[in-house]
């Protein structure tokens, strides 16, 4: 299937290069429509003038999409870890309240996970019970968020580095386009100045001099 997302926005001289924009770097369940919208927007703003700029623009779009994916993963990782975080915070209270040697430890953990899941889902009873257990330790829901971040700090730091790397590569390509266009503009100005300022040759002066009667 040919991708026409950027084809209609390319200058006529570049329309034979539309194949450069066909491949979408999408993972399962990612929105192809969002990617195409991003591609159209960047092409319209940058207006690639040749094959080099077209390749750079495609790379820029893919890097923006990659950074967007990493940011989404960062949020999803933190959301998924909240269950682990709140469970680990209320479990010691449940263990302290139930000293029965006949109750397996696994049973108390299941109770903590059940309460934590209800708290995450907004169930009134589980929310009340969970926040009461948190208050027993002098904690609030904000402490759950902090503990969530603490549990996944190495993963978050790694994702942050990946986001930074993608953003830096994107900015480098944008600077390359700007530098290339500035260089071309300077070359055109220099060539124009040479044409304007060139001195006529002796032959040209003779040809320009009208004949005497």
Tab-separated table of C-alpha atoms in Angstrom:
chain	number	residue	atom	x	y	z
A	1	UNK	CA	0.000	0.000	0.000
A	2	UNK	CA	1.392	3.382	-0.986
A	3	UNK	CA	1.386	6.126	1.602
A	4	UNK	CA	-0.075	9.340	0.215
A	5	UNK	CA	0.113	11.274	3.491
A	6	UNK	CA	2.942	13.506	2.306
A	7	UNK	CA	2.686	13.016	-1.462
A	8	UNK	CA	0.192	15.800	-2.120
A	9	UNK	CA	2.327	18.300	-0.200
A	10	UNK	CA	5.638	17.603	-1.915
A	11	UNK	CA	6.828	20.015	-4.597
A	12	UNK	CA	6.264	18.728	-8.107
A	13	UNK	CA	9.979	18.088	-8.576
A	14	UNK	CA	9.956	15.719	-5.568
A	15	UNK	CA	6.794	13.757	-6.203
A	16	UNK	CA	8.821	10.869	-7.571
A	17	UNK	CA	10.290	10.551	-4.058
A	18	UNK	CA	6.978	9.895	-2.308
A	19	UNK	CA	8.141	6.304	-1.683
A	20	UNK	CA	10.443	7.720	1.003
A	21	UNK	CA	7.356	8.494	3.097
A	22	UNK	CA	5.524	5.200	2.630
A	23	UNK	CA	6.878	3.242	5.600
A	24	UNK	CA	5.203	3.944	8.927
A	25	UNK	CA	7.332	2.928	11.968
A	26	UNK	CA	4.259	1.840	13.924
A	27	UNK	CA	3.929	-0.753	16.663
A	28	UNK	CA	0.701	-2.734	17.148
A	29	UNK	CA	-2.201	-0.542	18.325
A	30	UNK	CA	-0.452	2.704	17.373
A	31	UNK	CA	-2.603	5.155	15.408
A	32	UNK	CA	-1.624	5.369	11.726
A	33	UNK	CA	-3.869	8.408	11.310
A	34	UNK	CA	-1.943	10.325	13.969
A	35	UNK	CA	1.356	9.470	12.286
A	36	UNK	CA	0.056	10.598	8.885
A	37	UNK	CA	-1.194	13.878	10.377
A	38	UNK	CA	2.211	14.506	11.921
A	39	UNK	CA	3.922	13.694	8.616
A	40	UNK	CA	1.671	16.063	6.647
A	41	UNK	CA	2.227	18.846	9.188
A	42	UNK	CA	6.023	18.576	9.159
A	43	UNK	CA	6.193	18.358	5.357
A	44	UNK	CA	3.979	21.452	5.061
A	45	UNK	CA	6.143	23.416	7.495
A	46	UNK	CA	9.621	22.364	6.312
A	47	UNK	CA	8.829	22.038	2.574
A	48	UNK	CA	11.709	19.713	1.590
A	49	UNK	CA	13.397	21.048	-1.534
A	50	UNK	CA	15.444	18.014	-2.618
A	51	UNK	CA	16.058	14.351	-1.886
A	52	UNK	CA	18.426	15.071	1.021
A	53	UNK	CA	15.882	17.271	2.759
A	54	UNK	CA	13.129	14.736	2.047
A	55	UNK	CA	15.158	12.009	3.798
A	56	UNK	CA	15.890	14.320	6.715
A	57	UNK	CA	12.224	15.269	7.070
A	58	UNK	CA	11.200	11.606	7.170
A	59	UNK	CA	13.828	10.956	9.846
A	60	UNK	CA	12.606	13.969	11.838
A	61	UNK	CA	9.011	12.731	11.757
A	62	UNK	CA	10.082	9.245	12.858
A	63	UNK	CA	12.145	10.687	15.724
A	64	UNK	CA	9.223	12.824	16.910
A	65	UNK	CA	7.012	9.733	16.805
A	66	UNK	CA	9.634	7.699	18.671
A	67	UNK	CA	9.922	10.298	21.448
A	68	UNK	CA	6.126	10.424	21.686
A	69	UNK	CA	6.072	6.636	22.095
A	70	UNK	CA	8.702	6.750	24.853
A	71	UNK	CA	6.730	9.407	26.738
A	72	UNK	CA	3.602	7.255	26.498
A	73	UNK	CA	5.509	4.238	27.795
A	74	UNK	CA	6.803	6.294	30.718
A	75	UNK	CA	3.249	7.126	31.756
A	76	UNK	CA	2.037	3.562	31.257
A	77	UNK	CA	4.884	2.122	33.338
A	78	UNK	CA	4.054	4.451	36.223
A	79	UNK	CA	0.346	3.641	35.977
A	80	UNK	CA	0.998	-0.098	35.989
A	81	UNK	CA	3.331	0.180	38.978
A	82	UNK	CA	0.826	2.004	41.213
A	83	UNK	CA	-0.760	-1.332	42.167
A	84	UNK	CA	2.619	-2.656	43.328
A	85	UNK	CA	3.353	0.613	45.150
A	86	UNK	CA	0.138	0.873	47.147
A	87	UNK	CA	0.198	-2.855	47.936
A	88	UNK	CA	3.699	-2.602	49.363
A	89	UNK	CA	2.723	0.414	51.483
A	90	UNK	CA	-0.397	-1.069	53.087
A	91	UNK	CA	0.867	-4.656	53.453
A	92	UNK	CA	3.007	-3.943	56.570
A	93	UNK	CA	-0.047	-2.456	58.306
A	94	UNK	CA	-2.157	-5.512	57.506
A	95	UNK	CA	0.628	-7.768	58.759
A	96	UNK	CA	0.881	-5.779	61.992
A	97	UNK	CA	-2.875	-5.953	62.528
A	98	UNK	CA	-3.075	-9.701	61.930
A	99	UNK	CA	-0.607	-11.615	64.057
A	100	UNK	CA	-2.349	-14.942	63.646
A	101	UNK	CA	0.256	-17.632	62.914
A	102	UNK	CA	-2.437	-19.659	61.178
A	103	UNK	CA	-3.044	-17.102	58.429
A	104	UNK	CA	-0.640	-17.603	55.515
A	105	UNK	CA	1.418	-14.627	54.390
A	106	UNK	CA	0.081	-15.093	50.876
A	107	UNK	CA	-3.438	-14.489	52.183
A	108	UNK	CA	-2.501	-11.101	53.626
A	109	UNK	CA	-0.807	-10.155	50.361
A	110	UNK	CA	-3.948	-11.089	48.419
A	111	UNK	CA	-5.978	-8.921	50.797
A	112	UNK	CA	-3.591	-6.012	50.258
A	113	UNK	CA	-3.730	-6.438	46.484
A	114	UNK	CA	-7.540	-6.621	46.548
A	115	UNK	CA	-7.742	-3.387	48.523
A	116	UNK	CA	-5.139	-1.738	46.282
A	117	UNK	CA	-6.980	-2.751	43.122
A	118	UNK	CA	-10.247	-1.392	44.499
A	119	UNK	CA	-8.481	1.844	45.429
A	120	UNK	CA	-7.100	2.188	41.906
A	121	UNK	CA	-10.525	1.519	40.399
A	122	UNK	CA	-12.214	4.077	42.661
A	123	UNK	CA	-14.302	1.611	44.665
A	124	UNK	CA	-15.658	3.495	47.680
A	125	UNK	CA	-15.194	0.730	50.279
A	126	UNK	CA	-11.700	-0.270	49.173
A	127	UNK	CA	-10.658	3.355	48.808
A	128	UNK	CA	-11.765	4.150	52.343
A	129	UNK	CA	-10.047	1.062	53.773
A	130	UNK	CA	-6.830	1.632	51.814
A	131	UNK	CA	-6.502	5.294	52.733
A	132	UNK	CA	-7.152	4.412	56.378
A	133	UNK	CA	-4.269	1.950	56.238
A	134	UNK	CA	-2.085	4.590	54.601
A	135	UNK	CA	-2.939	7.110	57.318
A	136	UNK	CA	-1.859	4.552	59.898
A	137	UNK	CA	1.635	4.961	58.479
A	138	UNK	CA	1.257	8.735	58.123
A	139	UNK	CA	0.983	8.447	54.356
A	140	UNK	CA	-1.288	9.932	51.674
A	141	UNK	CA	-2.064	9.074	48.045
A	142	UNK	CA	0.769	11.444	47.069
A	143	UNK	CA	3.152	9.088	48.849
A	144	UNK	CA	1.855	6.280	46.641
A	145	UNK	CA	2.819	8.317	43.576
A	146	UNK	CA	6.277	9.000	45.010
A	147	UNK	CA	6.781	5.323	45.845
A	148	UNK	CA	5.637	4.365	42.346
A	149	UNK	CA	8.312	6.610	40.883
A	150	UNK	CA	10.902	5.213	43.293
A	151	UNK	CA	10.145	1.621	42.322
A	152	UNK	CA	10.643	2.332	38.610
A	153	UNK	CA	13.311	5.027	38.816
A	154	UNK	CA	15.954	3.055	36.821
A	155	UNK	CA	13.414	2.354	34.063
A	156	UNK	CA	12.213	5.963	34.017
A	157	UNK	CA	15.775	7.270	33.848
A	158	UNK	CA	16.510	4.941	30.930
A	159	UNK	CA	13.390	6.116	29.082
A	160	UNK	CA	14.301	9.748	29.785
A	161	UNK	CA	17.698	9.154	28.181
A	162	UNK	CA	16.015	7.623	25.147
A	163	UNK	CA	13.658	10.600	24.864
A	164	UNK	CA	16.575	13.024	25.146
A	165	UNK	CA	18.547	11.142	22.495
A	166	UNK	CA	15.611	11.187	20.054
A	167	UNK	CA	15.011	14.903	20.664
A	168	UNK	CA	18.700	15.695	20.149
A	169	UNK	CA	18.840	13.763	16.863
A	170	UNK	CA	15.702	15.601	15.708
A	171	UNK	CA	17.211	18.990	16.565
A	172	UNK	CA	20.457	18.055	14.805
A	173	UNK	CA	18.591	17.263	11.583
A	174	UNK	CA	16.647	20.522	11.791
A	175	UNK	CA	19.909	22.420	12.177
A	176	UNK	CA	21.349	20.553	9.186
A	177	UNK	CA	18.411	21.656	7.032
A	178	UNK	CA	18.824	25.234	8.246
A	179	UNK	CA	22.597	25.148	7.630
A	180	UNK	CA	22.147	23.656	4.166
A	181	UNK	CA	19.620	26.298	3.167
A	182	UNK	CA	21.737	29.107	4.611
A	183	UNK	CA	24.754	27.861	2.671
A	184	UNK	CA	22.724	27.693	-0.545
A	185	UNK	CA	21.358	31.184	0.062
A	186	UNK	CA	24.877	32.532	0.621
A	187	UNK	CA	26.112	30.817	-2.555
A	188	UNK	CA	23.248	32.302	-4.562
A	189	UNK	CA	23.913	35.773	-3.170
A	190	UNK	CA	27.622	35.463	-3.972
A	191	UNK	CA	26.918	34.242	-7.494
A	192	UNK	CA	24.425	37.061	-8.015
A	193	UNK	CA	26.932	39.629	-6.797
A	194	UNK	CA	29.586	38.262	-9.155
A	195	UNK	CA	27.220	38.539	-12.101
A	196	UNK	CA	26.251	42.088	-11.196
A	197	UNK	CA	29.754	43.284	-10.376
A	198	UNK	CA	31.653	41.629	-13.208
A	199	UNK	CA	33.625	44.117	-15.337
A	200	UNK	CA	32.935	44.058	-19.072
A	201	UNK	CA	35.768	42.696	-21.174
A	202	UNK	CA	37.569	44.753	-23.822
A	203	UNK	CA	35.602	42.978	-26.533
A	204	UNK	CA	32.321	43.719	-24.725
A	205	UNK	CA	33.263	47.407	-24.381
A	206	UNK	CA	34.063	47.578	-28.105
A	207	UNK	CA	30.755	45.961	-28.959
A	208	UNK	CA	28.947	48.368	-26.642
A	209	UNK	CA	30.636	51.431	-28.214
A	210	UNK	CA	28.568	52.842	-31.099
A	211	UNK	CA	30.447	53.191	-34.425
A	212	UNK	CA	31.717	56.646	-35.407
A	213	UNK	CA	30.534	58.234	-38.627
